[in-house]
XYZ file of C-alpha atoms in Angstrom:
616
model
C -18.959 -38.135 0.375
C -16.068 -40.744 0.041
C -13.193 -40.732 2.333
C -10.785 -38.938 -0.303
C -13.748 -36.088 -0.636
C -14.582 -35.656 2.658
C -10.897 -35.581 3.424
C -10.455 -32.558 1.346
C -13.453 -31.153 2.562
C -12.258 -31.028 5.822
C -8.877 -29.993 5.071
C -10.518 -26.702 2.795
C -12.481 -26.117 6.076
C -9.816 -26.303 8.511
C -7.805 -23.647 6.041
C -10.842 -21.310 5.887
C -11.055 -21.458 9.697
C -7.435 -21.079 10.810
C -7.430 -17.586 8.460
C -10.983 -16.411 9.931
C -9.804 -17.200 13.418
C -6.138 -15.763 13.108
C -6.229 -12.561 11.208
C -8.194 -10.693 14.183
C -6.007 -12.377 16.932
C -3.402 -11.098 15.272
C -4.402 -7.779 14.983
C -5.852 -7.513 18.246
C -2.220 -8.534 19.555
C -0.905 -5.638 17.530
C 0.911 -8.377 15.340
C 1.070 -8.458 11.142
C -1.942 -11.526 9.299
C 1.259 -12.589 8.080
C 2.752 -13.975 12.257
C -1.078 -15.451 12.680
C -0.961 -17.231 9.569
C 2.231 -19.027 9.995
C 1.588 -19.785 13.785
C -1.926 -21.448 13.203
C -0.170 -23.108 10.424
C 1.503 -24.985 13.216
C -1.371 -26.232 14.687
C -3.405 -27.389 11.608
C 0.230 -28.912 10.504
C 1.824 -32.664 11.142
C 2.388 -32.068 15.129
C -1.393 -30.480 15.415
C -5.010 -31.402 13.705
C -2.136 -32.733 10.438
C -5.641 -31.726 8.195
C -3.374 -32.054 5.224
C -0.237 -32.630 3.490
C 2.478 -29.732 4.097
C 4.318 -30.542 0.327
C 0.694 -30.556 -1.782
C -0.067 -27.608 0.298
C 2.740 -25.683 -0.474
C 2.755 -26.437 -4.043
C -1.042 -25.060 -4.419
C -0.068 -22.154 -2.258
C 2.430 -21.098 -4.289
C -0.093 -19.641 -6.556
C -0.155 -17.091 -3.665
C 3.235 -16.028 -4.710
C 2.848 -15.465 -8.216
C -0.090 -14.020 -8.015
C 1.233 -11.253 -5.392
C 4.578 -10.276 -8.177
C 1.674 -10.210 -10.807
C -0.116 -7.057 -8.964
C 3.456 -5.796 -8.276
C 4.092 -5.869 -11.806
C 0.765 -4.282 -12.829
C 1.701 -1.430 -10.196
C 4.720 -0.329 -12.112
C 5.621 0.869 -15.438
C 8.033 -0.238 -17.259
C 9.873 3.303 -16.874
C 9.679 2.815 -13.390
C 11.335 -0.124 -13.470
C 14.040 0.973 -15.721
C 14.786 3.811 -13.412
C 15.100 1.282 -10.256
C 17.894 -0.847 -12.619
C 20.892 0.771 -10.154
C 18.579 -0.603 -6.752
C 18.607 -4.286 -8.459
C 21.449 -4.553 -9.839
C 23.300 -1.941 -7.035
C 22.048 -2.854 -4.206
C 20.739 -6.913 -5.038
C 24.278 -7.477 -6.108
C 25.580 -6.494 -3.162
C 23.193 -7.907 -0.705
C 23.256 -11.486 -2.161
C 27.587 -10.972 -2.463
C 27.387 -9.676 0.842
C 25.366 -11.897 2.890
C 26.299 -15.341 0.749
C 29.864 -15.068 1.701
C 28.838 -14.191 5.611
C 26.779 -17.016 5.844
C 29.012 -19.486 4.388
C 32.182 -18.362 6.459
C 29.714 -18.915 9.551
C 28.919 -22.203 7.724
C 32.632 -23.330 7.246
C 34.351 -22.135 10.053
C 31.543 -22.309 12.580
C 29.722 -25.631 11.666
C 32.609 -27.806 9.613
C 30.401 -27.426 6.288
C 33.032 -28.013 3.658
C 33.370 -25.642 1.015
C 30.233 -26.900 -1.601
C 27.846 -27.043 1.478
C 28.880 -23.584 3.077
C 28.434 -22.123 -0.387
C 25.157 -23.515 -0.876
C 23.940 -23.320 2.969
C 24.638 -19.164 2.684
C 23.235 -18.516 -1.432
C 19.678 -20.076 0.520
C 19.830 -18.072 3.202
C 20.757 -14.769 1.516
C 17.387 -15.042 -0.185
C 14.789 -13.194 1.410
C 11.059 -14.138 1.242
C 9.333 -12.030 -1.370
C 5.825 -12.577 0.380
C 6.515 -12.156 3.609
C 8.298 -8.552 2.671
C 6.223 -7.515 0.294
C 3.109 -8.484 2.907
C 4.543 -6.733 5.781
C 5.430 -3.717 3.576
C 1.851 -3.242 2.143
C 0.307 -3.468 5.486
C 2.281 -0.186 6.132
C 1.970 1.125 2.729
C 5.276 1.306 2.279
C 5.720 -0.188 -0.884
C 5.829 3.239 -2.391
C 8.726 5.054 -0.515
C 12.194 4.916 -1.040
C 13.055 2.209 1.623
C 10.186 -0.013 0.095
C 11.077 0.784 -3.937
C 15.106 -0.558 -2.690
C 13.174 -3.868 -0.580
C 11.505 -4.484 -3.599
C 14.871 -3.936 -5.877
C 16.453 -6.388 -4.136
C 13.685 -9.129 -3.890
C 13.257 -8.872 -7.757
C 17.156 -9.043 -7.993
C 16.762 -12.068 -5.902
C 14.014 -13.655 -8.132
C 16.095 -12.851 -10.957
C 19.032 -14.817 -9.402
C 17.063 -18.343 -9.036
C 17.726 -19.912 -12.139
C 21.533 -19.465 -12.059
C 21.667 -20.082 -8.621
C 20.636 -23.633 -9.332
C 22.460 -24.212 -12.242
C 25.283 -23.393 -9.891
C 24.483 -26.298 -7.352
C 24.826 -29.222 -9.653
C 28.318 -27.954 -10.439
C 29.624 -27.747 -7.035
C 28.346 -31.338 -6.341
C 30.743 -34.252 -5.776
C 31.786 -35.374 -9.664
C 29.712 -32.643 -10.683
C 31.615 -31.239 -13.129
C 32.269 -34.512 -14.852
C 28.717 -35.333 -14.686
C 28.045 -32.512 -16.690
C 27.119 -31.863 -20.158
C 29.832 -29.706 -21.763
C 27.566 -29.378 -25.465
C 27.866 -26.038 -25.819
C 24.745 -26.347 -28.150
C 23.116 -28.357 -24.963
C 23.911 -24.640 -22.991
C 22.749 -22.536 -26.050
C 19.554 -24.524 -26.387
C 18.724 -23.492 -23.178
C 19.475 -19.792 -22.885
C 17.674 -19.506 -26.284
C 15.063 -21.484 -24.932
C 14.573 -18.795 -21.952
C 14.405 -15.695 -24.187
C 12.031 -17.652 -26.150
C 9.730 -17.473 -22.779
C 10.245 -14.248 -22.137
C 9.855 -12.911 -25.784
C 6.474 -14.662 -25.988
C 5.448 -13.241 -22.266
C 6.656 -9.333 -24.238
C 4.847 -10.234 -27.770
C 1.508 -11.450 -25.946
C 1.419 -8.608 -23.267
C 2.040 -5.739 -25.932
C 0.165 -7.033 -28.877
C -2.333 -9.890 -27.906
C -3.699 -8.840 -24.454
C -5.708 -5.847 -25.036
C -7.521 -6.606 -27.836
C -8.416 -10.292 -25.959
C -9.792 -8.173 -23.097
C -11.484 -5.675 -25.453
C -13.849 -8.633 -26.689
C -14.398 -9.989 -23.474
C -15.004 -6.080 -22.109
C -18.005 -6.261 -25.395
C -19.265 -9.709 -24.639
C -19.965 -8.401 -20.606
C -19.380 -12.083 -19.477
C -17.650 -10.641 -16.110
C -16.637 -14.574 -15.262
C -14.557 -14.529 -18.837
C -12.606 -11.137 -17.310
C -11.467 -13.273 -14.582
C -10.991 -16.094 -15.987
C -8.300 -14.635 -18.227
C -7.011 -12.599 -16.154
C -5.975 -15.766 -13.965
C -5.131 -17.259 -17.449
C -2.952 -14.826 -18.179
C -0.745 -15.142 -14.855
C -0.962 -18.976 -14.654
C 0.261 -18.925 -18.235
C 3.043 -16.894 -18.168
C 4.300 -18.103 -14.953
C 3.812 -21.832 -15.898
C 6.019 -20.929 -19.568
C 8.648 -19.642 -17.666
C 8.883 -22.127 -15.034
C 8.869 -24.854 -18.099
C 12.090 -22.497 -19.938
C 13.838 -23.169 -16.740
C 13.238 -20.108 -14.619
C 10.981 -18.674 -11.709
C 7.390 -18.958 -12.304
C 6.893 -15.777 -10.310
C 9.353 -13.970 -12.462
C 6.659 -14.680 -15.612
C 4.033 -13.294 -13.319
C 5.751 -10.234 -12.812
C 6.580 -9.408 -16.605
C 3.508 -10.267 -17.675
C 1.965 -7.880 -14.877
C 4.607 -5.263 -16.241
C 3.434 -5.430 -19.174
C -0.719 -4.614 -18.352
C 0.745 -1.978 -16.162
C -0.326 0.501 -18.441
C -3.178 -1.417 -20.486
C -6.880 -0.002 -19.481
C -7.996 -3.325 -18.102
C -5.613 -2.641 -15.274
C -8.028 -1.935 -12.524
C -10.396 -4.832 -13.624
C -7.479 -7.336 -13.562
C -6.336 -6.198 -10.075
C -9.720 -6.120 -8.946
C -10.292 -10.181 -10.312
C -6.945 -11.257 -9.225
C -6.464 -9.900 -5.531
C -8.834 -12.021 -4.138
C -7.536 -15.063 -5.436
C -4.158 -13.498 -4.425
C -4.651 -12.963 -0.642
C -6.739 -16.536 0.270
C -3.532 -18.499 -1.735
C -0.894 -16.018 0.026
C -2.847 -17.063 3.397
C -2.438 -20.711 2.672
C 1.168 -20.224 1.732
C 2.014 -19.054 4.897
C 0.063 -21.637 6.639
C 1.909 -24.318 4.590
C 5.248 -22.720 5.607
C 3.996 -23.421 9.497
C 3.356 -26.911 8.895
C 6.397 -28.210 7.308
C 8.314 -26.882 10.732
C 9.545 -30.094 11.633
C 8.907 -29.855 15.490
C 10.751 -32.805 16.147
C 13.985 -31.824 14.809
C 13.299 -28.144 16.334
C 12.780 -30.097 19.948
C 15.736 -31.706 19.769
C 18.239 -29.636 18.398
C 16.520 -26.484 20.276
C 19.764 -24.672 21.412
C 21.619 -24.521 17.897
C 18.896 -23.949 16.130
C 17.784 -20.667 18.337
C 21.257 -20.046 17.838
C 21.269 -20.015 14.659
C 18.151 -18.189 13.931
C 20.283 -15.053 15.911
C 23.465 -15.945 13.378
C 20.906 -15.011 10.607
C 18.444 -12.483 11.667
C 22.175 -10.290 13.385
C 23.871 -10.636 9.653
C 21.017 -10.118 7.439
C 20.274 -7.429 9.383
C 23.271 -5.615 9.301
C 24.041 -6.489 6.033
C 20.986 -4.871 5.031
C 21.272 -2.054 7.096
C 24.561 -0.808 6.088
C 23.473 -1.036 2.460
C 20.787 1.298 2.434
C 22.745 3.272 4.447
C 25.433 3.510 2.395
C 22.451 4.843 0.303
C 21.893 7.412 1.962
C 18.171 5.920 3.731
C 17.120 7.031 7.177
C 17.616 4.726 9.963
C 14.240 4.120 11.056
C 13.684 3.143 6.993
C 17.155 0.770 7.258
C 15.862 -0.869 10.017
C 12.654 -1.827 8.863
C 14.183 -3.193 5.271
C 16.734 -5.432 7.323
C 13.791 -7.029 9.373
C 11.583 -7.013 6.236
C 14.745 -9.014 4.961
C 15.557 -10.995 7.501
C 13.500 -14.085 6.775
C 14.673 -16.932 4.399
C 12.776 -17.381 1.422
C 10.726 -20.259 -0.800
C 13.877 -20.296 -2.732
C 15.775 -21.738 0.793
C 12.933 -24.902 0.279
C 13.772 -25.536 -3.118
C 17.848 -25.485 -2.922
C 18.540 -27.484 0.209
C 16.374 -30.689 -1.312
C 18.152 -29.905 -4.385
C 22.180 -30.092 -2.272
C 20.568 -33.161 -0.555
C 20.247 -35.002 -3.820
C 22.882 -34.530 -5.248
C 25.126 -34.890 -2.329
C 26.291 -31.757 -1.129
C 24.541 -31.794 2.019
C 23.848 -34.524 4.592
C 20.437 -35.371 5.526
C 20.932 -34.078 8.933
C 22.491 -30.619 7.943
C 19.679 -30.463 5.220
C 16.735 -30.994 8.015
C 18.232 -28.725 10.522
C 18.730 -26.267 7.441
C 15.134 -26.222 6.322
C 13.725 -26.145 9.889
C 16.511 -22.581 10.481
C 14.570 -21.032 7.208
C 11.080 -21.842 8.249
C 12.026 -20.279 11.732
C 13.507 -16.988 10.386
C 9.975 -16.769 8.682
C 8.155 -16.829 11.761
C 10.614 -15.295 13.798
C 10.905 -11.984 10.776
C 7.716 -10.958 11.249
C 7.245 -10.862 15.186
C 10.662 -8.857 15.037
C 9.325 -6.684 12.442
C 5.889 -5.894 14.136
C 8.321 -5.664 17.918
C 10.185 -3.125 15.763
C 6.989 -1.253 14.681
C 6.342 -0.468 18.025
C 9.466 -0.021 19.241
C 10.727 2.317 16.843
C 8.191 5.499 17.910
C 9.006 5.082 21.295
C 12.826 5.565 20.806
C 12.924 7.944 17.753
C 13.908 11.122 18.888
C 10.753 14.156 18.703
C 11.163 15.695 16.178
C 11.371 19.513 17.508
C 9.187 21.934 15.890
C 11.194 24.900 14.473
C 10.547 28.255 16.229
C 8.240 30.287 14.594
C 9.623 33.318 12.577
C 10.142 36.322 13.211
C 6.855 38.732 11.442
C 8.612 41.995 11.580
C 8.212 42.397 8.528
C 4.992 40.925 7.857
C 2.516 43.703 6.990
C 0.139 42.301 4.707
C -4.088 43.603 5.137
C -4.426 39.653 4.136
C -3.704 37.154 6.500
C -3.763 33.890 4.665
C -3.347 30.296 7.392
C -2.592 27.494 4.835
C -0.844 26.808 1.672
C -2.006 23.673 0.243
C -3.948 23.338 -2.338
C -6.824 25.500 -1.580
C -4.451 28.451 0.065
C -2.229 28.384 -3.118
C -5.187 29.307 -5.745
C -6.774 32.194 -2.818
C -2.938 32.999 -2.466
C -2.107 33.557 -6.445
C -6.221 35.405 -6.976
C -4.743 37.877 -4.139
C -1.413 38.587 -5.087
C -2.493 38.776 -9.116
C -3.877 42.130 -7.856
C -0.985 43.241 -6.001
C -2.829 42.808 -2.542
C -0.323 42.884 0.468
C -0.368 39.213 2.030
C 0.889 37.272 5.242
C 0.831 33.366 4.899
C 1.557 30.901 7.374
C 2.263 27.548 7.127
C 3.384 24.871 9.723
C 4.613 22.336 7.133
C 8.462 22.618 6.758
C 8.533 21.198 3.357
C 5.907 22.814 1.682
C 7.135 25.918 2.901
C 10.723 25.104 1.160
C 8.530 24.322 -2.290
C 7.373 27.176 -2.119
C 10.529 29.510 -1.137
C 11.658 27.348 -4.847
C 8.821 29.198 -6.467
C 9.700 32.960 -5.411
C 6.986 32.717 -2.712
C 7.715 33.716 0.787
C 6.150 32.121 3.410
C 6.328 31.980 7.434
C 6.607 29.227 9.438
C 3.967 29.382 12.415
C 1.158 27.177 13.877
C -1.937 29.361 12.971
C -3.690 27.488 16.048
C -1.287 29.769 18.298
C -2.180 32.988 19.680
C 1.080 34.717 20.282
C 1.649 33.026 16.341
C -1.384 34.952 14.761
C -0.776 38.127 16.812
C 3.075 38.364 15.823
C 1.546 37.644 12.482
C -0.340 40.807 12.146
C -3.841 38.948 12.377
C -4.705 41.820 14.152
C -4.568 44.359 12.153
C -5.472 42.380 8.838
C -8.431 43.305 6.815
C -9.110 40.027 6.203
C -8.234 36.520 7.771
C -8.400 33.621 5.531
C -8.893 30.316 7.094
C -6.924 27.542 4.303
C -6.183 24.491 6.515
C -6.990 21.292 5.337
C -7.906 19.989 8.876
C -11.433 20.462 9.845
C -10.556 20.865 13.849
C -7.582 23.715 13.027
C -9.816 25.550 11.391
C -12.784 25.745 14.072
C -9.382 25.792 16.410
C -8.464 29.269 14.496
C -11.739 30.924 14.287
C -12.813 30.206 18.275
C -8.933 31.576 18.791
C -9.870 34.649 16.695
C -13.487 35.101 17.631
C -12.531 35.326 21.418
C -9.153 37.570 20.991
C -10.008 39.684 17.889
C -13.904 40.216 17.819
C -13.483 42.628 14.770
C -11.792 40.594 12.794
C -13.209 39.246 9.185
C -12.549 36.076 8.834
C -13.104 34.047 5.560
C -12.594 29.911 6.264
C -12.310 27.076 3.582
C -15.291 24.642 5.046
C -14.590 20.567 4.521
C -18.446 19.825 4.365
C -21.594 20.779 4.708
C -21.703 19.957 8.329
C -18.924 21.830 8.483
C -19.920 25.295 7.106
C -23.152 25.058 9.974
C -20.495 24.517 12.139
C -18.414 27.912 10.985
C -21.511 29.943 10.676
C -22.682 29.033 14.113
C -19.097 30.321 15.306
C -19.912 33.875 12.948
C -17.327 33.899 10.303
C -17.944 36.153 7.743
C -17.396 33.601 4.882
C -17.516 29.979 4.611
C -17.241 27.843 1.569
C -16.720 24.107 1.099
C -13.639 23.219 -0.578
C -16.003 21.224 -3.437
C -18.906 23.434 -3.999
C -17.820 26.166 -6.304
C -15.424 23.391 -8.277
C -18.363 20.806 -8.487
C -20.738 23.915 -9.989
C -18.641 25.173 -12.308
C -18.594 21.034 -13.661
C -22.349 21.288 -13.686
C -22.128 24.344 -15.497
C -19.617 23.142 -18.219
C -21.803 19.726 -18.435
C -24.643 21.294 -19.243
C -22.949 23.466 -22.212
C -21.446 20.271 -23.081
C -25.131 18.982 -23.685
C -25.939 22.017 -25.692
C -27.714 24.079 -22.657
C -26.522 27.638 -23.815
C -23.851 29.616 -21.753
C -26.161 32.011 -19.823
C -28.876 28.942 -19.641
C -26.486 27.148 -17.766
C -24.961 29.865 -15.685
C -28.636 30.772 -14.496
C -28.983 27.560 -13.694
C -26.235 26.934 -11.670
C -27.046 30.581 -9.729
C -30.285 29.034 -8.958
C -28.725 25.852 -7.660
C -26.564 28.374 -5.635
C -29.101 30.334 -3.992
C -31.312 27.270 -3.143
C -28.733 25.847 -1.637
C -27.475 28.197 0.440
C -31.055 28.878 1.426
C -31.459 25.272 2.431
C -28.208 25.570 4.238
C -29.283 28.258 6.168
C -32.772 26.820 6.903
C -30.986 23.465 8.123
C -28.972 26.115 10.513
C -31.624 26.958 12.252
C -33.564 23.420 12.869
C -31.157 20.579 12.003
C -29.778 18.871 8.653
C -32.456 16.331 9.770
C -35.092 18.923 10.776
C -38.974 18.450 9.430
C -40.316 16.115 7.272
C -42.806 17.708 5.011
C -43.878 16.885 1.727
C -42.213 20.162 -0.182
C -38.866 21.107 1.887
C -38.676 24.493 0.215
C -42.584 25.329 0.909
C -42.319 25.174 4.839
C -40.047 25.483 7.616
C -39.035 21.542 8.016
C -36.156 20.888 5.500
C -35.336 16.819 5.044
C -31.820 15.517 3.526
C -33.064 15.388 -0.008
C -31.748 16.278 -3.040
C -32.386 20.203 -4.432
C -34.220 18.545 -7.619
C -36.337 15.755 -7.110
C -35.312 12.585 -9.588
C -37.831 11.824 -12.391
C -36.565 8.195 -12.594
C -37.094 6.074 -9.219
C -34.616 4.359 -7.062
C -33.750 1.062 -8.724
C -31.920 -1.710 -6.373
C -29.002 -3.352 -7.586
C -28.749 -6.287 -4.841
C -31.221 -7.449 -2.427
C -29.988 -5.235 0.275
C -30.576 -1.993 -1.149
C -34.422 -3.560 -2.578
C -34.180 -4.261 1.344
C -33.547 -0.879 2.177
C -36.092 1.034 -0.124
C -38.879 -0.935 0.847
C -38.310 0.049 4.476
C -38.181 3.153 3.528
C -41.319 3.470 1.494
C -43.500 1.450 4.559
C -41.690 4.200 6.874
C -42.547 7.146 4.582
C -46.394 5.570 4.066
């Protein structure tokens, strides 16, 4: 290799290493990828191993970003996002309002910024980083609840704020205004150049898209799926960064707009990966350009300063959500997930240095604050993940009510899913019934409905007894929770030996389980469903109706019979050549394949061949 190839070599290697070697540190310190990432970034950076560049880095890395507000987009609908329209425009407006004009009174009264500076030092701070939020939010999963939908408001507000944001700073410049244009055509050109971009991002999605995947789906060239599905997010982020506005911004429309296409799924699929190793590197790039030596020496401010912005962001955030009526845990976490500066703060003070509104020495000590709110958000947002169970208040479990007046000959334990359908088959026939439930909330879905329900634990033995499980024909066992359930019937079993007790069984482990403790009745949740599918199948294919319900009665009884047979000596009891013949019963399926097992990747060819020398 030549120096210039090896040097790249080294620096791809270095990269690949700092995000094998930091991802399980992290987690193993109970931290978020996203704190490992930027802190090894440090050490591969300009004061460590300096493997590479911090700007080229950054400016590859990027990709990271647009990628991640493509699979945003693709996650919505376009409904959806209609429907959020009072959270970005609501709630961005008055975060960015909010927090601009705190940080640039701090700015003007606390520093002696004069008024163009202030301005500009508190717009970049206001702006919160869209990956590191949207990272730390999808390692909870909280990207779906309320809090997370309003984060996510307010970073697309944000994103949607860039361009005039920096059409703003060459105005406020010294002699900006005279240095101006004032063409009006000059200013219509380019706000008709912008919906240009964004009409051809709508036009392509909706009309050209699909039918471009369609003949790539036909050709079954899986490289061509993924090359155009990175084609279509470089494209549309690199049209609207050339109409002026925020590449990421294209990304996310045009991921909008294959929200609902039926090459979703593969384009997630192809793009994620790509998605995750960039986002990686962006962080890492955002850890080298710390400028140590300007952190070293102007330590105290600086530390200082990172409190000024992580105490107003936060509250600033925090009393918006509460206004909207969000929990406090939920506030919380969306003002740390907030707190950090964003790209956008590494973009606008180069842009106030050149053109004069900032000195280089506010401008250095500027950039270095925003890259230390990003590494300093997520340690105070993983602190806060563990602090926050510790100090919320238990939630106290509602006494259980009062069965006076429950006199059903049914006891039903469970209303999900399962308990519902037993619940409705039972009460179709006028049958007297109990139910229990310990979930608050589904109980008030039902009460909606005209169904009456008690709260109680059904694992409880003074609960069951007030319920009238004693006297109850017939116990049945809905939980969803595998270790209730065998709670329930031991509970039973010991305390009311007459009882009958029919239990919803999660698997076929499980029903050995129940039928070793003697219920009366078990039956996994998926059995009868997944017959009754056979059963249509097979008319579907022409098998006629009492064909196919013999059929499935045969499957029935043979596999009960196997069930019962693998009760006695093991699931993995025997090993004879005909399970149904003998005693021994193996782990096979209840008809024997006519086609053999056909590898797909060297593992599983791997696998059956040990199989077949261990069989022979």
């Amino acid at each position: 290799m030549h120096g210039e190839e090896y040097a790249l070599f080294g620096a791809a290697l270095a990269f690949l290493a700092a995000a094998v070697i930091s991802v399980p540190i992290a987690k193993r310190l109970g931290f978020s990828p996203v704190v490992g990432y930027l802190l090894v970034g440090i050490a591969i950076g300009p004061v460590g191993f300096n493997v590479a560049d911090p700007a080229v880095v950054s400016t590859v890395a990027e990709l990271g970003v647009v990628m991640l507000l493509f699979l945003v987009g693709l996650e919505l609908k376009p409904s959806h996002l209609l429907s959020m329209g009072h959270y970005i425009f609501g709630l961005g407006t008055a975060q960015l309002m909010l927090t601009s004009l705190a940080f640039a009174l701090l700015a003007y009264f606390g520093l002696g910024f004069n008024v163009a500076a202030a301005v500009v030092s508190g717009l970049a701070l206001s702006v919160s980083g869209t990956a590191i939020a949207l990272q730390l939010l999808g390692e909870r999963g909280d990207l779906a609840s309320p809090y997370g939908q309003r984060t996510f408001s307010i970073l697309l507000f944000q994103d949607i704020s860039v361009v005039p944001l920096l059409a703003l700073v060459p105005l406020m410049a010294p002699g900006g205004e005279s240095g101006l244009p004032h063409d009006p055509k000059a200013t219509l050109l380019e706000a008709g150049v912008a919906v240009a971009a964004i009409a051809v991002i709508v036009v392509s999605g909706r009309y050209l898209l699909n039918p471009l995947f369609r003949v790539l789906a036909r050709s079954g060239a899986r490289e061509a799926m993924t090359a155009a599905a990175l084609l279509v997010v470089m494209g549309a982020a690199g049209l609207m960064e050339a109409a002026g506005m925020s590449a990421a911004l294209g990304a996310f429309l045009a991921g909008l707009l294959l929200s609902e296409s039926t090459f979703r799924h593969e384009l997630e699929a192809n793009v994620d990966a790509f998605r995750g190793l960039l986002l990686a590197v962006f962080f890492m790039s955002i850890g080298m350009s710390l400028n140590i030596d300007v952190v070293l020496s102007h330590l105290p401010p600086l530390l200082v300063g990172a409190l000024a912005v992580a105490v107003v962001k936060c509250v600033v955030v925090y009393l918006v959500f509460r206004a909207d009526n969000i929990q406090v845990a939920d506030s919380l976490r969306a003002a740390v997930a907030l707190m950090s500066a964003g790209e956008f703060a590494f973009v606008l003070f180069p842009l106030g240095l050149g053109t004069g509104i900032l000195h280089r020495e506010q401008a250095d000590l500027l950039i270095a604050l925003a890259a230390l709110t990003m590494i300093l958000g997520p340690l105070l947002f993983a602190a806060l993940s563990r602090l926050l169970p510790r100090f919320a208040h238990p939630v106290e479990e509602p006494p259980a009510d009062d069965f006076t007046d429950a006199d059903g000959s049914v006891l039903v334990i469970g209303f999900g899913r399962f308990g519902q359908i037993v619940s409705q088959c039972l009460l179709a026939q006028d049958v007297s019934v109990t139910i229990i439930d310990k979930d608050v909330e589904m109980i008030q879905s039902a009460g909606r409905f005209g169904v009456h329900i008690y709260y109680g634990d059904g694992t409880r033995l003074e609960v069951l007894r007030a319920a009238g499980a004693e006297s109850a024909e017939v116990i049945c066992v809905c939980v969803d929770n595998k270790e209730d359930a065998n709670r329930i019937v031991e509970i039973v079993r010991s305390s009311m030996p007459g009882a009958r007790l029919f239990v919803r069984s999660f698997d076929r482990v499980h029903s050995m389980e129940l039928m070793r403790l003697g219920v009366d009745f078990e039956l996994r949740e998926t059995l009868e469903s997944a017959l009754a599918f056979g059963a249509r199948t097979l008319e579907a294919l022409g098998v006629a109706t009492d064909t196919a319900a013999a059929e499935i009665a045969d499957v029935r009884a043979r596999d009960r019979a196997r069930l019962e047979r693998q009760l006695e000596e093991g699931i993995f009891a025997g090993s004879g050549p005909d399970a149904w013949s003998g005693r021994k019963v193996e782990p096979e399926p209840l008809t024997t394949p006519e086609k053999p097992a056909r590898p797909l990747n060297p593992e599983a060819q791997d696998i059956l061949t040990h199989e077949t020398e261990f069989s022979g």
